[in-house]
Amino acid sequence: MEPVDTDVTGPEKHDGEPHDGEAPSGGEAVEQPQAPTLGELLLAVEELWPESLAENWDEVGLVAGHPSAPVTRVMFAVDPTLEVIDEAVAWGAELLITHHPLLLKGVTTVAATTPKGRAVHRLIESGTALLTVHTNGDSAVGGVSDVLADALGLQDVAPLTVAANGLPEEGIGRVGDLADAMTLGDFAARVFGILPSVAGGVRVSGDKDGLVRRIAVCGGAGDSLFNEVRASNADVYVTADLRHHPASEAREAALNGRPYLVDVSHFASEWLWLPAAAAALGNVLADQGHEVEIQVSTTNSDPWDFILTPG
Ligand SMILES: [Zn+2]
């Protein structure tokens, strides 16, 4: 697959220097930033994306790694695929933070004869830790849907569902208003423009010339939130993985044609969060006196490679 085609890059770029994986020796220069241990880095992650914000069906947190190991390089990615893990290992990351869990369902083997087993082996054999920040990263302030709302220029943003164990501004999905009404066609072009380029593009259901202003968003698969979207009086709902029945039933139930639907790539909608997450983690670590290089994966892990359309 081609790398992600986007202008957005992580906050720090690899300088091409060889990477020895050693923590700086302490002692003579106590004011110098230090590489944190993985355990210390997990505390910074918990500050930004507390595990208590995760949905109860989710599995978040550390998947592989020694808390005592020093971390000098961190890579963010959407999916813990082998290609992504290889990218992290090649760059010398001691920690890979992915949005999607590697092991969401129970397993009875991690033998290297299965794809997930190969991933576990590659991580452990290379000394690369893996951390999942999933629905806790969706729900948090500055989370996946917050970043999406911000990139679309939404104002007065609130969650579609307020988090059970969080602040009023935390929860799944977001709804807010554009500064000015625009046509659905122009709005869809804005959505297309902010996302990384993927084969599936952007699909839209609704009147291209209809005016929209109130926008609901949910990064990743959001077809369980139609009741909340309707209750929010949104003109448009932007989410991913909209299947035939939920989408067509939502269109049948629409009032004055609204909410219109904008169906985007699951990967693309969540990838947008990565540079913001990398910057946020870099800031927290810098405040704590730690020096860590942080990079966003350039691997496109969207499963689709090409599309045929009429005309
Ligand atoms: Zn997702």
PDB file of C-alpha atoms and ligand atoms in Angstrom:
ATOM      1  CA  MET A   1       0.000   0.000   0.000  1.00  0.00           C
ATOM      2  CA  GLU A   2       1.027   3.581  -0.587  1.00  0.00           C
ATOM      3  CA  PRO A   3       2.022   5.730   2.386  1.00  0.00           C
ATOM      4  CA  VAL A   4      -0.568   8.134   3.716  1.00  0.00           C
ATOM      5  CA  ASP A   5      -0.795  11.053   1.308  1.00  0.00           C
ATOM      6  CA  THR A   6      -1.192  14.098   3.474  1.00  0.00           C
ATOM      7  CA  ASP A   7       0.444  17.370   4.311  1.00  0.00           C
ATOM      8  CA  VAL A   8      -0.043  16.780   8.001  1.00  0.00           C
ATOM      9  CA  THR A   9       3.026  15.424   9.722  1.00  0.00           C
ATOM     10  CA  GLY A  10       3.961  14.668  13.282  1.00  0.00           C
ATOM     11  CA  PRO A  11       5.395  17.404  15.456  1.00  0.00           C
ATOM     12  CA  GLU A  12       8.926  16.096  15.263  1.00  0.00           C
ATOM     13  CA  LYS A  13      10.817  14.628  12.388  1.00  0.00           C
ATOM     14  CA  HIS A  14      13.425  11.917  12.468  1.00  0.00           C
ATOM     15  CA  ASP A  15      16.819  13.558  12.070  1.00  0.00           C
ATOM     16  CA  GLY A  16      18.427  10.570  10.402  1.00  0.00           C
ATOM     17  CA  GLU A  17      20.892  10.062  13.245  1.00  0.00           C
ATOM     18  CA  PRO A  18      21.660   6.486  14.246  1.00  0.00           C
ATOM     19  CA  HIS A  19      19.592   5.381  17.180  1.00  0.00           C
ATOM     20  CA  ASP A  20      21.275   3.441  19.932  1.00  0.00           C
ATOM     21  CA  GLY A  21      18.252   2.953  22.167  1.00  0.00           C
ATOM     22  CA  GLU A  22      20.252   3.894  25.270  1.00  0.00           C
ATOM     23  CA  ALA A  23      18.927   6.216  27.934  1.00  0.00           C
ATOM     24  CA  PRO A  24      21.108   9.279  28.501  1.00  0.00           C
ATOM     25  CA  SER A  25      23.406   8.712  31.454  1.00  0.00           C
ATOM     26  CA  GLY A  26      22.319  10.776  34.442  1.00  0.00           C
ATOM     27  CA  GLY A  27      24.616  12.463  36.898  1.00  0.00           C
ATOM     28  CA  GLU A  28      26.662  15.339  35.574  1.00  0.00           C
ATOM     29  CA  ALA A  29      23.915  17.322  33.774  1.00  0.00           C
ATOM     30  CA  VAL A  30      20.861  17.020  35.975  1.00  0.00           C
ATOM     31  CA  GLU A  31      19.008  19.822  34.131  1.00  0.00           C
ATOM     32  CA  GLN A  32      19.227  17.956  30.834  1.00  0.00           C
ATOM     33  CA  PRO A  33      15.982  16.354  29.618  1.00  0.00           C
ATOM     34  CA  GLN A  34      15.954  12.630  30.284  1.00  0.00           C
ATOM     35  CA  ALA A  35      14.394   9.747  28.449  1.00  0.00           C
ATOM     36  CA  PRO A  36      11.445   8.546  30.529  1.00  0.00           C
ATOM     37  CA  THR A  37      10.863   4.935  31.382  1.00  0.00           C
ATOM     38  CA  LEU A  38       7.868   3.284  29.775  1.00  0.00           C
ATOM     39  CA  GLY A  39       6.163   3.408  33.190  1.00  0.00           C
ATOM     40  CA  GLU A  40       6.690   7.174  33.416  1.00  0.00           C
ATOM     41  CA  LEU A  41       5.410   7.586  29.876  1.00  0.00           C
ATOM     42  CA  LEU A  42       2.268   5.622  30.767  1.00  0.00           C
ATOM     43  CA  LEU A  43       1.532   8.199  33.478  1.00  0.00           C
ATOM     44  CA  ALA A  44       1.674  10.981  30.875  1.00  0.00           C
ATOM     45  CA  VAL A  45      -0.652   8.961  28.629  1.00  0.00           C
ATOM     46  CA  GLU A  46      -3.068   8.456  31.533  1.00  0.00           C
ATOM     47  CA  GLU A  47      -3.109  12.228  32.092  1.00  0.00           C
ATOM     48  CA  LEU A  48      -4.226  12.815  28.498  1.00  0.00           C
ATOM     49  CA  TRP A  49      -6.412   9.760  27.824  1.00  0.00           C
ATOM     50  CA  PRO A  50      -7.468   8.193  31.145  1.00  0.00           C
ATOM     51  CA  GLU A  51      -8.341   4.507  30.929  1.00  0.00           C
ATOM     52  CA  SER A  52     -11.511   5.247  32.940  1.00  0.00           C
ATOM     53  CA  LEU A  53     -12.875   6.977  29.798  1.00  0.00           C
ATOM     54  CA  ALA A  54     -12.759   3.744  27.778  1.00  0.00           C
ATOM     55  CA  GLU A  55     -16.035   1.986  26.949  1.00  0.00           C
ATOM     56  CA  ASN A  56     -16.658  -1.098  29.092  1.00  0.00           C
ATOM     57  CA  TRP A  57     -16.380  -3.477  26.091  1.00  0.00           C
ATOM     58  CA  ASP A  58     -12.987  -2.051  25.130  1.00  0.00           C
ATOM     59  CA  GLU A  59      -9.462  -3.238  25.961  1.00  0.00           C
ATOM     60  CA  VAL A  60      -7.012  -0.366  26.342  1.00  0.00           C
ATOM     61  CA  GLY A  61      -3.606   0.059  27.963  1.00  0.00           C
ATOM     62  CA  LEU A  62      -0.245  -1.699  27.721  1.00  0.00           C
ATOM     63  CA  VAL A  63      -0.195  -4.789  25.481  1.00  0.00           C
ATOM     64  CA  ALA A  64       3.555  -5.523  25.499  1.00  0.00           C
ATOM     65  CA  GLY A  65       6.567  -3.947  27.152  1.00  0.00           C
ATOM     66  CA  HIS A  66       8.577  -3.574  30.365  1.00  0.00           C
ATOM     67  CA  PRO A  67       7.587  -0.509  32.449  1.00  0.00           C
ATOM     68  CA  SER A  68      11.249  -0.102  33.513  1.00  0.00           C
ATOM     69  CA  ALA A  69      12.549   0.170  29.924  1.00  0.00           C
ATOM     70  CA  PRO A  70      13.688   3.636  28.754  1.00  0.00           C
ATOM     71  CA  VAL A  71      11.764   5.173  25.849  1.00  0.00           C
ATOM     72  CA  THR A  72      13.448   7.619  23.483  1.00  0.00           C
ATOM     73  CA  ARG A  73      11.193   7.220  20.438  1.00  0.00           C
ATOM     74  CA  VAL A  74       7.425   6.830  20.229  1.00  0.00           C
ATOM     75  CA  MET A  75       5.399   6.179  17.092  1.00  0.00           C
ATOM     76  CA  PHE A  76       1.643   6.760  16.776  1.00  0.00           C
ATOM     77  CA  ALA A  77      -0.512   4.750  14.332  1.00  0.00           C
ATOM     78  CA  VAL A  78      -4.133   3.735  13.814  1.00  0.00           C
ATOM     79  CA  ASP A  79      -3.620  -0.035  13.469  1.00  0.00           C
ATOM     80  CA  PRO A  80      -1.065  -2.461  14.960  1.00  0.00           C
ATOM     81  CA  THR A  81      -0.561  -4.260  11.633  1.00  0.00           C
ATOM     82  CA  LEU A  82       2.715  -6.032  10.878  1.00  0.00           C
ATOM     83  CA  GLU A  83       3.571  -3.326   8.341  1.00  0.00           C
ATOM     84  CA  VAL A  84       3.094  -0.637  10.982  1.00  0.00           C
ATOM     85  CA  ILE A  85       5.076  -2.603  13.577  1.00  0.00           C
ATOM     86  CA  ASP A  86       7.909  -3.048  11.059  1.00  0.00           C
ATOM     87  CA  GLU A  87       7.867   0.714  10.400  1.00  0.00           C
ATOM     88  CA  ALA A  88       8.121   1.423  14.137  1.00  0.00           C
ATOM     89  CA  VAL A  89      10.930  -1.135  14.588  1.00  0.00           C
ATOM     90  CA  ALA A  90      12.856   0.218  11.578  1.00  0.00           C
ATOM     91  CA  TRP A  91      12.704   3.743  12.989  1.00  0.00           C
ATOM     92  CA  GLY A  92      13.889   2.515  16.384  1.00  0.00           C
ATOM     93  CA  ALA A  93      10.734   3.242  18.375  1.00  0.00           C
ATOM     94  CA  GLU A  94      10.699   1.579  21.793  1.00  0.00           C
ATOM     95  CA  LEU A  95       6.952   2.282  22.014  1.00  0.00           C
ATOM     96  CA  LEU A  96       4.198   2.037  19.432  1.00  0.00           C
ATOM     97  CA  ILE A  97       0.906   3.661  20.438  1.00  0.00           C
ATOM     98  CA  THR A  98      -2.029   2.525  18.307  1.00  0.00           C
ATOM     99  CA  HIS A  99      -5.673   3.528  18.365  1.00  0.00           C
ATOM    100  CA  HIS A 100      -7.004   0.046  17.632  1.00  0.00           C
ATOM    101  CA  PRO A 101      -6.348  -2.851  20.010  1.00  0.00           C
ATOM    102  CA  LEU A 102      -4.219  -5.758  18.766  1.00  0.00           C
ATOM    103  CA  LEU A 103      -6.013  -8.209  21.069  1.00  0.00           C
ATOM    104  CA  LEU A 104      -9.611  -7.086  21.625  1.00  0.00           C
ATOM    105  CA  LYS A 105     -11.022 -10.607  21.808  1.00  0.00           C
ATOM    106  CA  GLY A 106      -9.734 -13.431  23.991  1.00  0.00           C
ATOM    107  CA  VAL A 107      -6.906 -15.508  22.539  1.00  0.00           C
ATOM    108  CA  THR A 108      -5.609 -18.959  23.454  1.00  0.00           C
ATOM    109  CA  THR A 109      -2.346 -18.735  21.488  1.00  0.00           C
ATOM    110  CA  VAL A 110       0.123 -16.127  20.271  1.00  0.00           C
ATOM    111  CA  ALA A 111       2.040 -18.652  18.157  1.00  0.00           C
ATOM    112  CA  ALA A 112       3.766 -16.992  15.209  1.00  0.00           C
ATOM    113  CA  THR A 113       1.621 -19.073  12.860  1.00  0.00           C
ATOM    114  CA  THR A 114      -1.177 -16.469  13.126  1.00  0.00           C
ATOM    115  CA  PRO A 115      -1.060 -12.792  12.081  1.00  0.00           C
ATOM    116  CA  LYS A 116      -1.646 -11.542  15.632  1.00  0.00           C
ATOM    117  CA  GLY A 117       0.892 -14.017  17.005  1.00  0.00           C
ATOM    118  CA  ARG A 118       3.458 -12.771  14.482  1.00  0.00           C
ATOM    119  CA  ALA A 119       2.727  -9.219  15.625  1.00  0.00           C
ATOM    120  CA  VAL A 120       3.280 -10.169  19.291  1.00  0.00           C
ATOM    121  CA  HIS A 121       6.539 -11.952  18.398  1.00  0.00           C
ATOM    122  CA  ARG A 122       7.808  -9.039  16.303  1.00  0.00           C
ATOM    123  CA  LEU A 123       7.093  -6.605  19.142  1.00  0.00           C
ATOM    124  CA  ILE A 124       8.733  -8.675  21.883  1.00  0.00           C
ATOM    125  CA  GLU A 125      11.688  -9.843  19.787  1.00  0.00           C
ATOM    126  CA  SER A 126      12.471  -6.249  18.791  1.00  0.00           C
ATOM    127  CA  GLY A 127      11.920  -4.847  22.289  1.00  0.00           C
ATOM    128  CA  THR A 128       9.082  -2.601  21.109  1.00  0.00           C
ATOM    129  CA  ALA A 129       6.281  -1.921  23.558  1.00  0.00           C
ATOM    130  CA  LEU A 130       2.685  -1.626  22.345  1.00  0.00           C
ATOM    131  CA  LEU A 131       0.059   0.574  23.965  1.00  0.00           C
ATOM    132  CA  THR A 132      -3.618   0.885  22.979  1.00  0.00           C
ATOM    133  CA  VAL A 133      -5.417   4.242  23.312  1.00  0.00           C
ATOM    134  CA  HIS A 134      -8.825   3.432  21.853  1.00  0.00           C
ATOM    135  CA  THR A 135     -12.201   4.662  23.154  1.00  0.00           C
ATOM    136  CA  ASN A 136     -10.393   6.595  25.901  1.00  0.00           C
ATOM    137  CA  GLY A 137      -8.746   8.473  23.005  1.00  0.00           C
ATOM    138  CA  ASP A 138     -12.153   8.911  21.351  1.00  0.00           C
ATOM    139  CA  SER A 139     -13.816  10.295  24.448  1.00  0.00           C
ATOM    140  CA  ALA A 140     -11.168  12.634  25.870  1.00  0.00           C
ATOM    141  CA  VAL A 141     -10.949  16.341  25.251  1.00  0.00           C
ATOM    142  CA  GLY A 142      -8.660  16.600  22.232  1.00  0.00           C
ATOM    143  CA  GLY A 143      -9.726  13.084  21.243  1.00  0.00           C
ATOM    144  CA  VAL A 144     -10.534  11.646  17.831  1.00  0.00           C
ATOM    145  CA  SER A 145     -13.919  13.340  17.310  1.00  0.00           C
ATOM    146  CA  ASP A 146     -12.729  16.608  18.889  1.00  0.00           C
ATOM    147  CA  VAL A 147      -9.883  16.777  16.363  1.00  0.00           C
ATOM    148  CA  LEU A 148     -12.311  15.991  13.532  1.00  0.00           C
ATOM    149  CA  ALA A 149     -14.705  18.721  14.728  1.00  0.00           C
ATOM    150  CA  ASP A 150     -11.853  21.179  15.020  1.00  0.00           C
ATOM    151  CA  ALA A 151     -10.499  20.379  11.553  1.00  0.00           C
ATOM    152  CA  LEU A 152     -13.982  20.997  10.103  1.00  0.00           C
ATOM    153  CA  GLY A 153     -14.164  24.396  11.810  1.00  0.00           C
ATOM    154  CA  LEU A 154     -17.002  23.537  14.213  1.00  0.00           C
ATOM    155  CA  GLN A 155     -17.798  25.866  17.103  1.00  0.00           C
ATOM    156  CA  ASP A 156     -19.586  25.335  20.448  1.00  0.00           C
ATOM    157  CA  VAL A 157     -18.738  21.649  20.287  1.00  0.00           C
ATOM    158  CA  ALA A 158     -20.337  19.143  22.708  1.00  0.00           C
ATOM    159  CA  PRO A 159     -20.277  15.319  22.910  1.00  0.00           C
ATOM    160  CA  LEU A 160     -23.055  13.300  21.256  1.00  0.00           C
ATOM    161  CA  THR A 161     -23.041  11.032  24.325  1.00  0.00           C
ATOM    162  CA  VAL A 162     -21.503  12.323  27.550  1.00  0.00           C
ATOM    163  CA  ALA A 163     -18.891  10.042  29.138  1.00  0.00           C
ATOM    164  CA  ALA A 164     -20.118   8.002  32.117  1.00  0.00           C
ATOM    165  CA  ASN A 165     -16.866   8.582  34.022  1.00  0.00           C
ATOM    166  CA  GLY A 166     -15.662  11.891  32.662  1.00  0.00           C
ATOM    167  CA  LEU A 167     -16.186  15.604  32.300  1.00  0.00           C
ATOM    168  CA  PRO A 168     -19.317  17.046  30.607  1.00  0.00           C
ATOM    169  CA  GLU A 169     -17.199  17.853  27.537  1.00  0.00           C
ATOM    170  CA  GLU A 170     -15.963  14.239  27.260  1.00  0.00           C
ATOM    171  CA  GLY A 171     -17.752  11.392  25.539  1.00  0.00           C
ATOM    172  CA  ILE A 172     -18.272   9.699  22.184  1.00  0.00           C
ATOM    173  CA  GLY A 173     -18.872  11.813  19.054  1.00  0.00           C
ATOM    174  CA  ARG A 174     -19.200  15.572  18.866  1.00  0.00           C
ATOM    175  CA  VAL A 175     -21.757  18.062  17.530  1.00  0.00           C
ATOM    176  CA  GLY A 176     -21.152  21.726  16.756  1.00  0.00           C
ATOM    177  CA  ASP A 177     -21.862  24.526  14.298  1.00  0.00           C
ATOM    178  CA  LEU A 178     -20.058  25.851  11.258  1.00  0.00           C
ATOM    179  CA  ALA A 179     -19.362  29.599  11.421  1.00  0.00           C
ATOM    180  CA  ASP A 180     -21.598  30.023   8.343  1.00  0.00           C
ATOM    181  CA  ALA A 181     -24.050  27.775   6.545  1.00  0.00           C
ATOM    182  CA  MET A 182     -22.754  26.136   3.364  1.00  0.00           C
ATOM    183  CA  THR A 183     -24.102  23.688   0.818  1.00  0.00           C
ATOM    184  CA  LEU A 184     -23.787  19.978   1.466  1.00  0.00           C
ATOM    185  CA  GLY A 185     -21.611  19.748  -1.656  1.00  0.00           C
ATOM    186  CA  ASP A 186     -19.182  22.362  -0.350  1.00  0.00           C
ATOM    187  CA  PHE A 187     -19.192  20.793   3.093  1.00  0.00           C
ATOM    188  CA  ALA A 188     -18.402  17.361   1.641  1.00  0.00           C
ATOM    189  CA  ALA A 189     -15.488  18.944  -0.243  1.00  0.00           C
ATOM    190  CA  ARG A 190     -14.241  20.357   3.063  1.00  0.00           C
ATOM    191  CA  VAL A 191     -14.423  16.876   4.638  1.00  0.00           C
ATOM    192  CA  PHE A 192     -12.553  15.403   1.663  1.00  0.00           C
ATOM    193  CA  GLY A 193      -9.925  18.126   1.949  1.00  0.00           C
ATOM    194  CA  ILE A 194      -9.034  17.595   5.619  1.00  0.00           C
ATOM    195  CA  LEU A 195      -8.673  13.806   5.504  1.00  0.00           C
ATOM    196  CA  PRO A 196      -5.696  11.803   4.284  1.00  0.00           C
ATOM    197  CA  SER A 197      -6.227  10.489   0.769  1.00  0.00           C
ATOM    198  CA  VAL A 198      -7.613   6.931   0.671  1.00  0.00           C
ATOM    199  CA  ALA A 199      -8.999   4.780  -2.142  1.00  0.00           C
ATOM    200  CA  GLY A 200     -12.610   4.858  -0.954  1.00  0.00           C
ATOM    201  CA  GLY A 201     -12.881   8.655  -0.927  1.00  0.00           C
ATOM    202  CA  VAL A 202     -15.984  10.207   0.676  1.00  0.00           C
ATOM    203  CA  ARG A 203     -19.609   9.108   0.084  1.00  0.00           C
ATOM    204  CA  VAL A 204     -22.498  11.499   0.605  1.00  0.00           C
ATOM    205  CA  SER A 205     -26.246  10.995   0.970  1.00  0.00           C
ATOM    206  CA  GLY A 206     -28.435  14.103   0.577  1.00  0.00           C
ATOM    207  CA  ASP A 207     -29.186  17.181  -1.518  1.00  0.00           C
ATOM    208  CA  LYS A 208     -25.903  18.584  -2.812  1.00  0.00           C
ATOM    209  CA  ASP A 209     -27.364  22.125  -2.738  1.00  0.00           C
ATOM    210  CA  GLY A 210     -29.028  21.784   0.676  1.00  0.00           C
ATOM    211  CA  LEU A 211     -27.678  24.221   3.270  1.00  0.00           C
ATOM    212  CA  VAL A 212     -25.982  22.802   6.348  1.00  0.00           C
ATOM    213  CA  ARG A 213     -24.609  24.374   9.491  1.00  0.00           C
ATOM    214  CA  ARG A 214     -25.036  22.045  12.470  1.00  0.00           C
ATOM    215  CA  ILE A 215     -22.655  19.105  12.118  1.00  0.00           C
ATOM    216  CA  ALA A 216     -22.396  15.849  14.086  1.00  0.00           C
ATOM    217  CA  VAL A 217     -19.191  13.808  13.817  1.00  0.00           C
ATOM    218  CA  CYS A 218     -17.954  10.477  15.105  1.00  0.00           C
ATOM    219  CA  GLY A 219     -14.507   9.242  14.125  1.00  0.00           C
ATOM    220  CA  GLY A 220     -14.545   5.516  13.322  1.00  0.00           C
ATOM    221  CA  ALA A 221     -17.739   3.452  13.073  1.00  0.00           C
ATOM    222  CA  GLY A 222     -20.626   5.613  14.306  1.00  0.00           C
ATOM    223  CA  ASP A 223     -23.806   3.937  13.125  1.00  0.00           C
ATOM    224  CA  SER A 224     -24.899   3.223  16.718  1.00  0.00           C
ATOM    225  CA  LEU A 225     -25.377   6.946  17.386  1.00  0.00           C
ATOM    226  CA  PHE A 226     -28.250   7.859  15.032  1.00  0.00           C
ATOM    227  CA  ASN A 227     -30.660   8.562  17.921  1.00  0.00           C
ATOM    228  CA  GLU A 228     -28.169  10.970  19.483  1.00  0.00           C
ATOM    229  CA  VAL A 229     -27.491  12.573  16.093  1.00  0.00           C
ATOM    230  CA  ARG A 230     -31.236  13.166  15.524  1.00  0.00           C
ATOM    231  CA  ALA A 231     -31.619  14.533  19.072  1.00  0.00           C
ATOM    232  CA  SER A 232     -28.786  16.984  18.390  1.00  0.00           C
ATOM    233  CA  ASN A 233     -30.682  18.471  15.386  1.00  0.00           C
ATOM    234  CA  ALA A 234     -27.629  18.030  13.207  1.00  0.00           C
ATOM    235  CA  ASP A 235     -27.968  18.838   9.487  1.00  0.00           C
ATOM    236  CA  VAL A 236     -25.198  16.363   8.645  1.00  0.00           C
ATOM    237  CA  TYR A 237     -23.633  13.322  10.275  1.00  0.00           C
ATOM    238  CA  VAL A 238     -19.999  12.566   9.405  1.00  0.00           C
ATOM    239  CA  THR A 239     -18.817   9.097  10.392  1.00  0.00           C
ATOM    240  CA  ALA A 240     -17.337   5.886   8.965  1.00  0.00           C
ATOM    241  CA  ASP A 241     -18.433   2.358   8.080  1.00  0.00           C
ATOM    242  CA  LEU A 242     -22.097   3.238   7.411  1.00  0.00           C
ATOM    243  CA  ARG A 243     -23.782  -0.015   6.393  1.00  0.00           C
ATOM    244  CA  HIS A 244     -26.782  -0.264   4.074  1.00  0.00           C
ATOM    245  CA  HIS A 245     -29.572  -0.821   6.623  1.00  0.00           C
ATOM    246  CA  PRO A 246     -28.632   1.726   9.296  1.00  0.00           C
ATOM    247  CA  ALA A 247     -27.902   4.307   6.589  1.00  0.00           C
ATOM    248  CA  SER A 248     -31.053   3.739   4.541  1.00  0.00           C
ATOM    249  CA  GLU A 249     -33.250   3.622   7.664  1.00  0.00           C
ATOM    250  CA  ALA A 250     -31.717   6.883   8.873  1.00  0.00           C
ATOM    251  CA  ARG A 251     -32.448   8.479   5.480  1.00  0.00           C
ATOM    252  CA  GLU A 252     -36.060   7.184   5.593  1.00  0.00           C
ATOM    253  CA  ALA A 253     -36.495   8.713   9.049  1.00  0.00           C
ATOM    254  CA  ALA A 254     -34.915  12.052   8.063  1.00  0.00           C
ATOM    255  CA  LEU A 255     -36.897  15.261   8.610  1.00  0.00           C
ATOM    256  CA  ASN A 256     -36.607  17.725   5.705  1.00  0.00           C
ATOM    257  CA  GLY A 257     -33.943  15.395   4.390  1.00  0.00           C
ATOM    258  CA  ARG A 258     -31.752  15.872   7.460  1.00  0.00           C
ATOM    259  CA  PRO A 259     -29.456  14.610   8.800  1.00  0.00           C
ATOM    260  CA  TYR A 260     -27.590  14.148   5.539  1.00  0.00           C
ATOM    261  CA  LEU A 261     -24.862  11.507   5.764  1.00  0.00           C
ATOM    262  CA  VAL A 262     -21.167  11.772   4.958  1.00  0.00           C
ATOM    263  CA  ASP A 263     -19.480   8.365   5.075  1.00  0.00           C
ATOM    264  CA  VAL A 264     -15.680   8.488   5.292  1.00  0.00           C
ATOM    265  CA  SER A 265     -12.848   5.993   5.660  1.00  0.00           C
ATOM    266  CA  HIS A 266     -12.609   4.577   9.188  1.00  0.00           C
ATOM    267  CA  PHE A 267      -8.810   4.755   9.016  1.00  0.00           C
ATOM    268  CA  ALA A 268      -8.774   8.320   7.643  1.00  0.00           C
ATOM    269  CA  SER A 269     -11.236   9.644  10.234  1.00  0.00           C
ATOM    270  CA  GLU A 270      -9.044   8.327  13.052  1.00  0.00           C
ATOM    271  CA  TRP A 271      -5.666   9.048  11.451  1.00  0.00           C
ATOM    272  CA  LEU A 272      -6.437  12.759  11.812  1.00  0.00           C
ATOM    273  CA  TRP A 273      -6.064  12.369  15.585  1.00  0.00           C
ATOM    274  CA  LEU A 274      -2.509  11.034  15.425  1.00  0.00           C
ATOM    275  CA  PRO A 275      -0.574  14.294  14.854  1.00  0.00           C
ATOM    276  CA  ALA A 276      -2.650  16.050  17.532  1.00  0.00           C
ATOM    277  CA  ALA A 277      -2.105  13.171  19.970  1.00  0.00           C
ATOM    278  CA  ALA A 278       1.621  13.144  19.226  1.00  0.00           C
ATOM    279  CA  ALA A 279       1.837  16.890  19.890  1.00  0.00           C
ATOM    280  CA  ALA A 280      -0.180  16.620  23.112  1.00  0.00           C
ATOM    281  CA  LEU A 281       1.988  13.787  24.462  1.00  0.00           C
ATOM    282  CA  GLY A 282       5.150  15.655  23.468  1.00  0.00           C
ATOM    283  CA  ASN A 283       3.973  18.709  25.431  1.00  0.00           C
ATOM    284  CA  VAL A 284       3.139  16.728  28.574  1.00  0.00           C
ATOM    285  CA  LEU A 285       6.495  14.915  28.467  1.00  0.00           C
ATOM    286  CA  ALA A 286       8.405  18.161  27.870  1.00  0.00           C
ATOM    287  CA  ASP A 287       6.627  19.745  30.861  1.00  0.00           C
ATOM    288  CA  GLN A 288       7.827  16.814  32.951  1.00  0.00           C
ATOM    289  CA  GLY A 289      11.423  17.371  31.770  1.00  0.00           C
ATOM    290  CA  HIS A 290      11.480  14.361  29.457  1.00  0.00           C
ATOM    291  CA  GLU A 291      12.890  14.292  25.961  1.00  0.00           C
ATOM    292  CA  VAL A 292      11.263  11.878  23.540  1.00  0.00           C
ATOM    293  CA  GLU A 293      11.110  11.844  19.747  1.00  0.00           C
ATOM    294  CA  ILE A 294       7.566  11.294  18.564  1.00  0.00           C
ATOM    295  CA  GLN A 295       6.538  10.462  15.028  1.00  0.00           C
ATOM    296  CA  VAL A 296       3.301   9.549  13.249  1.00  0.00           C
ATOM    297  CA  SER A 297       3.290   6.409  11.113  1.00  0.00           C
ATOM    298  CA  THR A 298       3.105   6.997   7.372  1.00  0.00           C
ATOM    299  CA  THR A 299       1.656   3.540   6.682  1.00  0.00           C
ATOM    300  CA  ASN A 300      -1.809   3.596   5.116  1.00  0.00           C
ATOM    301  CA  SER A 301      -3.638   0.782   6.918  1.00  0.00           C
ATOM    302  CA  ASP A 302      -6.993   1.459   5.258  1.00  0.00           C
ATOM    303  CA  PRO A 303      -7.892  -2.023   3.927  1.00  0.00           C
ATOM    304  CA  TRP A 304      -9.196  -0.756   0.568  1.00  0.00           C
ATOM    305  CA  ASP A 305      -6.867  -0.280  -2.431  1.00  0.00           C
ATOM    306  CA  PHE A 306      -9.014   0.930  -5.321  1.00  0.00           C
ATOM    307  CA  ILE A 307     -12.597   1.725  -6.239  1.00  0.00           C
ATOM    308  CA  LEU A 308     -14.694   1.656  -9.413  1.00  0.00           C
ATOM    309  CA  THR A 309     -17.455   4.234  -9.816  1.00  0.00           C
ATOM    310  CA  PRO A 310     -19.909   4.907 -12.648  1.00  0.00           C
ATOM    311  CA  GLY A 311     -18.879   7.701 -15.021  1.00  0.00           C
TER     312      GLY A 311
HETATM  313 ZN    ZN B   1     -11.662   2.783  14.935  1.00  0.00          ZN
END
